[in-house]
mmCIF file of C-alpha atoms in Angstrom:
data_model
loop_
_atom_site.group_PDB
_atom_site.id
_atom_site.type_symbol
_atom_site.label_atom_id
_atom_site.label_comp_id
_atom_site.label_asym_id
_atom_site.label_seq_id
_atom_site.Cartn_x
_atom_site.Cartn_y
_atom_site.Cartn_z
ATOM 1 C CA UNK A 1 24.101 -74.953 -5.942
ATOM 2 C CA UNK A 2 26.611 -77.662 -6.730
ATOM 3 C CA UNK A 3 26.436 -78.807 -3.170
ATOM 4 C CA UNK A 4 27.018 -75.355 -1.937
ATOM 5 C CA UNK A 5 24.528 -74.306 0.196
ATOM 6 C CA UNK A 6 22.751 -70.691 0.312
ATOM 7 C CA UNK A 7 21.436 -70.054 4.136
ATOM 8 C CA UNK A 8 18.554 -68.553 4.074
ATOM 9 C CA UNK A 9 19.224 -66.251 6.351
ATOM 10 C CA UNK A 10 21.261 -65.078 3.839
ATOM 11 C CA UNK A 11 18.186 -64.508 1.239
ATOM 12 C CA UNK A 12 16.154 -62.389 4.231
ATOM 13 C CA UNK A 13 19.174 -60.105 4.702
ATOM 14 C CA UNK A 14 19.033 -59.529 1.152
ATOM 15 C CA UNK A 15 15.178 -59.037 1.636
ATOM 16 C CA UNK A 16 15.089 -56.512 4.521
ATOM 17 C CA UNK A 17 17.604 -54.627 2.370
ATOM 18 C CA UNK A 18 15.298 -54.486 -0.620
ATOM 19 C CA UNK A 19 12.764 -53.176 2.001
ATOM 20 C CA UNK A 20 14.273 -50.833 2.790
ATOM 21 C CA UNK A 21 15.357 -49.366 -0.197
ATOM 22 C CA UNK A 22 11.414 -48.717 -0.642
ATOM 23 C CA UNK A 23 10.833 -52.112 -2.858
ATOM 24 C CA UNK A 24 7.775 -54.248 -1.397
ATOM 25 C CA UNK A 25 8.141 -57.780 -0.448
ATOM 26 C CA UNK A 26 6.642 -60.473 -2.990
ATOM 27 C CA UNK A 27 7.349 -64.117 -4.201
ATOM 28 C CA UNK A 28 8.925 -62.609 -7.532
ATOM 29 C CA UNK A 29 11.682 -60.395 -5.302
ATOM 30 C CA UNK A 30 12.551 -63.615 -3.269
ATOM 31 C CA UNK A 31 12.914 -65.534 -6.477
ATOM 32 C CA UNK A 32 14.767 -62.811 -8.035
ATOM 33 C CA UNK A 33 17.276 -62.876 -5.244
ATOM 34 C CA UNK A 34 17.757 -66.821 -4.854
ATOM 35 C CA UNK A 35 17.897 -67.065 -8.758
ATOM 36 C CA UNK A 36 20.911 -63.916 -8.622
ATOM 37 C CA UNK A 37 22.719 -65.454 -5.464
ATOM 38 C CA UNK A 38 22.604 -68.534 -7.668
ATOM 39 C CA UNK A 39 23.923 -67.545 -9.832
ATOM 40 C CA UNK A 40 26.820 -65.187 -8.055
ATOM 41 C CA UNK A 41 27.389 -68.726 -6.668
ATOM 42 C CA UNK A 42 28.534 -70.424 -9.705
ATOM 43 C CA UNK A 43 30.276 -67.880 -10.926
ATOM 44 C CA UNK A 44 32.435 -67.122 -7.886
ATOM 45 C CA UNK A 45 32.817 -71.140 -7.704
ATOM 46 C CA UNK A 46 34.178 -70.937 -11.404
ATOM 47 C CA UNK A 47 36.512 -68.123 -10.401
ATOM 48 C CA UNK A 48 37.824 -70.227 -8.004
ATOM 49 C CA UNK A 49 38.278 -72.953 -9.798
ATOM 50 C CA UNK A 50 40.759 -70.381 -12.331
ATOM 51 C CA UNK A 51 42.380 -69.476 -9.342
ATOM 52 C CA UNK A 52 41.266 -65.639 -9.280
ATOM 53 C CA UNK A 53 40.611 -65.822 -5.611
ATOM 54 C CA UNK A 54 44.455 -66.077 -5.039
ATOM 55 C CA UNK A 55 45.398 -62.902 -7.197
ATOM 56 C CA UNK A 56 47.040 -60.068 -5.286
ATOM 57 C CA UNK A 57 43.953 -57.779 -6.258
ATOM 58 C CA UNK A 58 41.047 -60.013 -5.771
ATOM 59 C CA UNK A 59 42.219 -60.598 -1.869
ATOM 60 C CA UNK A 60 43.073 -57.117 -1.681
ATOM 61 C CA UNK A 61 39.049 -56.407 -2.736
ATOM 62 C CA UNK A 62 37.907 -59.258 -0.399
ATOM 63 C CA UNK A 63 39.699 -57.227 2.909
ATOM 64 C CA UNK A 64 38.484 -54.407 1.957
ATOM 65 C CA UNK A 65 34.878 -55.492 1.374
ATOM 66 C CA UNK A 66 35.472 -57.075 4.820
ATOM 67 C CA UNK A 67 37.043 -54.063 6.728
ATOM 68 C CA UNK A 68 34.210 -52.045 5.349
ATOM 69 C CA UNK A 69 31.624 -54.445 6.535
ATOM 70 C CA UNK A 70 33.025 -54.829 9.726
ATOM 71 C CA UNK A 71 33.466 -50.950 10.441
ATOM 72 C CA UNK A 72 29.827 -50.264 9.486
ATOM 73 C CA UNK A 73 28.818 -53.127 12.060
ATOM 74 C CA UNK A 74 30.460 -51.469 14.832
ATOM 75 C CA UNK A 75 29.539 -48.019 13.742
ATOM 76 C CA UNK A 76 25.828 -49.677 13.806
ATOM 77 C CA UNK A 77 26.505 -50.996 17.184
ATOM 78 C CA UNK A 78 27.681 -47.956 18.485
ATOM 79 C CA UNK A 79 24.662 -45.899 17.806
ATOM 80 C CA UNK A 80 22.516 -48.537 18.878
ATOM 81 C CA UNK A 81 23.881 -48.239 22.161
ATOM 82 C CA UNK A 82 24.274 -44.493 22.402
ATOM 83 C CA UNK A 83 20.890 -43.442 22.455
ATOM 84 C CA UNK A 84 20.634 -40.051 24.506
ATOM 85 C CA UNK A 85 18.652 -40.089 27.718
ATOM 86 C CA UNK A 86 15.364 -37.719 28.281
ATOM 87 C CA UNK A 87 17.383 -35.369 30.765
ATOM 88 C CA UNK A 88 20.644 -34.848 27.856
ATOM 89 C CA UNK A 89 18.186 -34.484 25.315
ATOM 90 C CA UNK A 90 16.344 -31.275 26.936
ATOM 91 C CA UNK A 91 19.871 -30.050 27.880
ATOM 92 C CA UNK A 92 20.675 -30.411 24.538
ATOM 93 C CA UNK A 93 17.323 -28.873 23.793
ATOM 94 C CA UNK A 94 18.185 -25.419 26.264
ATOM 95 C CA UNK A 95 21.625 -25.211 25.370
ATOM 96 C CA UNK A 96 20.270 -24.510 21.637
ATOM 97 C CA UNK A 97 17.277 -22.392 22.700
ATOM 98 C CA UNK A 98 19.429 -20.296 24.596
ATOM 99 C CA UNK A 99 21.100 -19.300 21.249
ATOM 100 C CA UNK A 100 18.020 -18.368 19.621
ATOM 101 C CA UNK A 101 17.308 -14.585 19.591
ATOM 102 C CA UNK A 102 15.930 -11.750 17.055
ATOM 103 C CA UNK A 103 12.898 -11.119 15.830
ATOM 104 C CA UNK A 104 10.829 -12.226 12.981
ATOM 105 C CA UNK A 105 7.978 -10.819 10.758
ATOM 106 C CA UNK A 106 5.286 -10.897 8.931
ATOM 107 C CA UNK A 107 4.226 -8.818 6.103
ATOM 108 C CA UNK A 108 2.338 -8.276 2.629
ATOM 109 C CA UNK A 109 4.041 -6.693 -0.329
ATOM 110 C CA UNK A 110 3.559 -5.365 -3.699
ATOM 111 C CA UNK A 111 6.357 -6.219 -6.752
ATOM 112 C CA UNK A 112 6.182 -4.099 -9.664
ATOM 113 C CA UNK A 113 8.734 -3.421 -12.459
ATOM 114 C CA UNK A 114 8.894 0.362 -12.638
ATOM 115 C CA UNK A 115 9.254 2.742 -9.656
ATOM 116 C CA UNK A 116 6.379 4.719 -11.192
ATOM 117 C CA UNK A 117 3.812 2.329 -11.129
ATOM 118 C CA UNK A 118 5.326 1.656 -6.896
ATOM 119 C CA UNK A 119 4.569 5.190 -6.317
ATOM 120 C CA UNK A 120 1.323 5.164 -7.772
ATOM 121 C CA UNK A 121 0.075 2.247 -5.780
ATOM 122 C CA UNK A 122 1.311 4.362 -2.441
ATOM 123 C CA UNK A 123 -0.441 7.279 -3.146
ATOM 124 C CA UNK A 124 -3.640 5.311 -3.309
ATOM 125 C CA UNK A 125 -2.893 3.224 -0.005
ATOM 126 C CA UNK A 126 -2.237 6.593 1.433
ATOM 127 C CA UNK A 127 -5.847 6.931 0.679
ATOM 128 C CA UNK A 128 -6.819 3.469 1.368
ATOM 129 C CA UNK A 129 -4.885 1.495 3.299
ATOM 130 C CA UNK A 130 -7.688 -1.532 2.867
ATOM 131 C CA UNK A 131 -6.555 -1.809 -1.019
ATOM 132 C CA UNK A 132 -3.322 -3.697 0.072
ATOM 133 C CA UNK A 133 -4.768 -6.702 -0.729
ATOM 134 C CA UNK A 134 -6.765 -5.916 -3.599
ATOM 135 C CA UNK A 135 -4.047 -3.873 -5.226
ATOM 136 C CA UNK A 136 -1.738 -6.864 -4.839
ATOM 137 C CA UNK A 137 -3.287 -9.498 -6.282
ATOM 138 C CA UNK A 138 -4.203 -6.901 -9.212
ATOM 139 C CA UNK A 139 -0.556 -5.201 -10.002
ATOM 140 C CA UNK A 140 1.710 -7.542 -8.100
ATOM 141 C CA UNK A 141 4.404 -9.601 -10.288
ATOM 142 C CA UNK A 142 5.482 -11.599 -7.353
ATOM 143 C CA UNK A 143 3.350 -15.340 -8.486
ATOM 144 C CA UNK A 144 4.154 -16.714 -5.343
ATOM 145 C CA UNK A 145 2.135 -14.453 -3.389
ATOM 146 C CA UNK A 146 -0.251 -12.379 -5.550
ATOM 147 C CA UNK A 147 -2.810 -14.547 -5.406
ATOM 148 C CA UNK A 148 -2.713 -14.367 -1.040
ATOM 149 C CA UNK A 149 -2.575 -10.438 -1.644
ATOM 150 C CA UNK A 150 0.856 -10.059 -1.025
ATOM 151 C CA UNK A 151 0.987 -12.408 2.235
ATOM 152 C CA UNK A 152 4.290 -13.177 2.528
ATOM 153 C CA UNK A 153 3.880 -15.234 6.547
ATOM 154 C CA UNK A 154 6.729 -15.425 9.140
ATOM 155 C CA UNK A 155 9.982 -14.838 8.019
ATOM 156 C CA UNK A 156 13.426 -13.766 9.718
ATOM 157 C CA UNK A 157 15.369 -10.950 8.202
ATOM 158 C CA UNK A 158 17.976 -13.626 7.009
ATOM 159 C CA UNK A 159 15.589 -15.011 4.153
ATOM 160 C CA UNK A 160 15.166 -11.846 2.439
ATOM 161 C CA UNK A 161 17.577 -9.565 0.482
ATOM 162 C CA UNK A 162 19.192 -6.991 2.602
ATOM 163 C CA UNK A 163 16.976 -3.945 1.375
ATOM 164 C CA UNK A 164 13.727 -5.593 2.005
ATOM 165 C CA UNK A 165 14.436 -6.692 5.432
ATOM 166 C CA UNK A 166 15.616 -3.451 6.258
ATOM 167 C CA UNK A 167 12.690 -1.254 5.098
ATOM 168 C CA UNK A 168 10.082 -4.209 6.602
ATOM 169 C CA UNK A 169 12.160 -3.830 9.905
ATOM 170 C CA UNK A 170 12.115 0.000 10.457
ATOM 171 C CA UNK A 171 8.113 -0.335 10.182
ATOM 172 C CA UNK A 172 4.979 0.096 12.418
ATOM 173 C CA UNK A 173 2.514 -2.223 13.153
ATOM 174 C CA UNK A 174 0.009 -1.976 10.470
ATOM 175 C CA UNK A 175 2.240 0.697 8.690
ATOM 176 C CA UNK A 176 3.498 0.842 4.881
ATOM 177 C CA UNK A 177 5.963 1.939 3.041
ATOM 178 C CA UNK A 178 6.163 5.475 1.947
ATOM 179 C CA UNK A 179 8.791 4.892 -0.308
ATOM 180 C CA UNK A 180 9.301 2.243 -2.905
ATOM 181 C CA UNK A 181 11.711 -0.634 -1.431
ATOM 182 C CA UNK A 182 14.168 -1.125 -4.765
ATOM 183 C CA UNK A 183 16.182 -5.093 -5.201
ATOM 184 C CA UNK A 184 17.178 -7.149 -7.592
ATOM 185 C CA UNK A 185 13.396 -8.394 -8.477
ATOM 186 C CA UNK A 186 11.777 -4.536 -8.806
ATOM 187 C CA UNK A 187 10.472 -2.194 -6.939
ATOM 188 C CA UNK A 188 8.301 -3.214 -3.868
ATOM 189 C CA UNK A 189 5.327 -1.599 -1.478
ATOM 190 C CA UNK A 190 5.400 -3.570 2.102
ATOM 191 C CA UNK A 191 2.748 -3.765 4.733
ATOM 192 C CA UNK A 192 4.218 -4.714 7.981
ATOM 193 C CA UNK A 193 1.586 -7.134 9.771
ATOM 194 C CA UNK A 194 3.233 -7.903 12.837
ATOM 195 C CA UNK A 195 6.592 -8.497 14.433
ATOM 196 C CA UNK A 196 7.573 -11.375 16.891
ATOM 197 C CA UNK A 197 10.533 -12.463 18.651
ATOM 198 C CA UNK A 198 11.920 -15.710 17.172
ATOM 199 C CA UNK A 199 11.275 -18.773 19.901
ATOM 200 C CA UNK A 200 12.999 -22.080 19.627
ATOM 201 C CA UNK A 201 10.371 -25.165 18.033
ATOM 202 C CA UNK A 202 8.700 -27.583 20.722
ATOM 203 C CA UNK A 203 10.687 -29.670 22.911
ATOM 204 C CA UNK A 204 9.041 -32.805 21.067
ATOM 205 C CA UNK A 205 8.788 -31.292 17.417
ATOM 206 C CA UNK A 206 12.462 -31.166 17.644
ATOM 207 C CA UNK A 207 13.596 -34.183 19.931
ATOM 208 C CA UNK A 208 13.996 -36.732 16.822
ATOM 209 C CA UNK A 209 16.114 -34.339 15.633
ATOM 210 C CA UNK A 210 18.493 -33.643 18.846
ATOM 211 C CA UNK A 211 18.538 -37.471 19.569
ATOM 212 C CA UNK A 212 20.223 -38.095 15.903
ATOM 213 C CA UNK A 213 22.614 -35.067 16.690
ATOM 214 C CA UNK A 214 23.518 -36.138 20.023
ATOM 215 C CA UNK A 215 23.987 -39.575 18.688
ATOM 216 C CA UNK A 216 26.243 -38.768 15.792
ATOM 217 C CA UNK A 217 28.082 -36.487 18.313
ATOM 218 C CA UNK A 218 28.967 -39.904 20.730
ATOM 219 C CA UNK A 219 29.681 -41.776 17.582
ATOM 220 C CA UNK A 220 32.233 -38.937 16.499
ATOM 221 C CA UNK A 221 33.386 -38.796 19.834
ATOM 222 C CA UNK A 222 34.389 -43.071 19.869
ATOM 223 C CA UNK A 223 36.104 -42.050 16.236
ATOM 224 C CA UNK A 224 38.576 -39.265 17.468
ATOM 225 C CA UNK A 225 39.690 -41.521 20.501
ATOM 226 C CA UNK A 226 39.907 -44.475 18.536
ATOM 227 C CA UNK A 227 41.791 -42.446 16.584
ATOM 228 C CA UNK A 228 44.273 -40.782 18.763
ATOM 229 C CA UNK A 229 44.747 -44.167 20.612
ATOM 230 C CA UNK A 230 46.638 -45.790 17.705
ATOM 231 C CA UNK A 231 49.630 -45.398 15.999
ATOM 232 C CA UNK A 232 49.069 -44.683 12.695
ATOM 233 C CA UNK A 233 51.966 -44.098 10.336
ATOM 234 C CA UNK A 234 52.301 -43.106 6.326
ATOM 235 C CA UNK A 235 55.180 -45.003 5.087
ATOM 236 C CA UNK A 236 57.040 -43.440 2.577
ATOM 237 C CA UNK A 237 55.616 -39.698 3.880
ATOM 238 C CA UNK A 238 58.361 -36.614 4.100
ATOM 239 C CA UNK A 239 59.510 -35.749 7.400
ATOM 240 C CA UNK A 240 57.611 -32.421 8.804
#
């Protein structure tokens, strides 16, 4: 451009970032980015020419653009070369598991609008327990689970409101409620199916996971002494 030349290892950096904002790679996205670095090429060369590269602000820009650059490189670097091995990754792995503890459940229930029409569906589960399904795909406003009978899976006491986790907790095996369960939503019937303790994920379901954590925990760690190594001072700041 003008005798200017554009590397073109310039163009595939340009490329692989394209890629990897999702776009695919194709003779009309090359051409796209030579034709644009074109012509960001004559324009900076015609803001040089008017001198704009020497204005207070425009340098002040540049650094910035190049402090930012440069900090991302070795923040880049870093976790490059902090990858966690096997043996702190499964410490990593026990240290967690070893905080895991309570119990989860799983249960069916029955969401109606009027306490009534709760106390109606007990009495005929007191009959027939085997309607729990039946009845709550019939009467059940809950649309997420009506149409699985009320199957609400595995869930800790955390992801429900505080009165249905505490009627679902205080039940049996098998066992309903002989009361209607009153929250926000209505009035509801649960069926306790079972109740398990809660255990940790896989060691390999989680390990992309722990080597990310452990990884951003090294790169935090460079930061703070990087930090506390220099001398950093606010001019102009009140005296504590």
């Amino acid at each position: 451009v003008n005798g200017i030349a554009i590397a073109k290892s310039r163009v595939e950096m340009i490329v692989k970032q394209a890629l990897a904002s999702g776009q695919q790679d194709s003779e009309e996205l090359r051409k796209s980015i030579i034709d644009k670095l074109a012509m960001q090429t004559l324009i900076a060369e015609e803001a040089v020419k008017k001198g704009l590269d020497k204005s207070a602000d425009v340098m002040d820009q540049i650094d910035l653009t190049r402090q930012s650059i440069l900090a991302n490189a070795y923040v880049q670097d870093l976790m490059k070369n902090s990858a966690a091995s096997e043996e702190a990754l499964k410490a990593e792995y026990e240290k967690i598991k070893a905080t895991i503890t309570g119990t989860e459940y799983r249960a069916r229930h029955i969401l109606v609008e009027k306490e009534a029409d709760a106390k109606e569906i007990i009495a005929k589960l007191k009959k027939d327990p085997g309607l729990f399904e039946k009845l709550a795909m019939e009467k059940s406003k809950d649309t997420g689970s009506k149409a699985k009978g009320g199957e609400l899976g595995w869930f800790d006491l955390s992801r429900m409101v505080p009165e249905f986790g505490a009627a679902a907790s205080k039940l049996d095996k098998g066992a309903i409620t002989q009361e209607p369960v009153k929250t926000q939503f209505g009035y509801h019937v649960i069926q306790l199916e079972d109740s398990r303790p809660i255990e940790a994920p896989p060691f390999d379901e989680v390990k992309p996971q722990l080597a990310q954590h452990l990884q951003q925990q090294t790169v935090q760690k460079q930061m703070e002494e990087l930090k506390s190594k220099a001398k950093i001072e606010i001019a102009g700041a009140p005296a504590p």
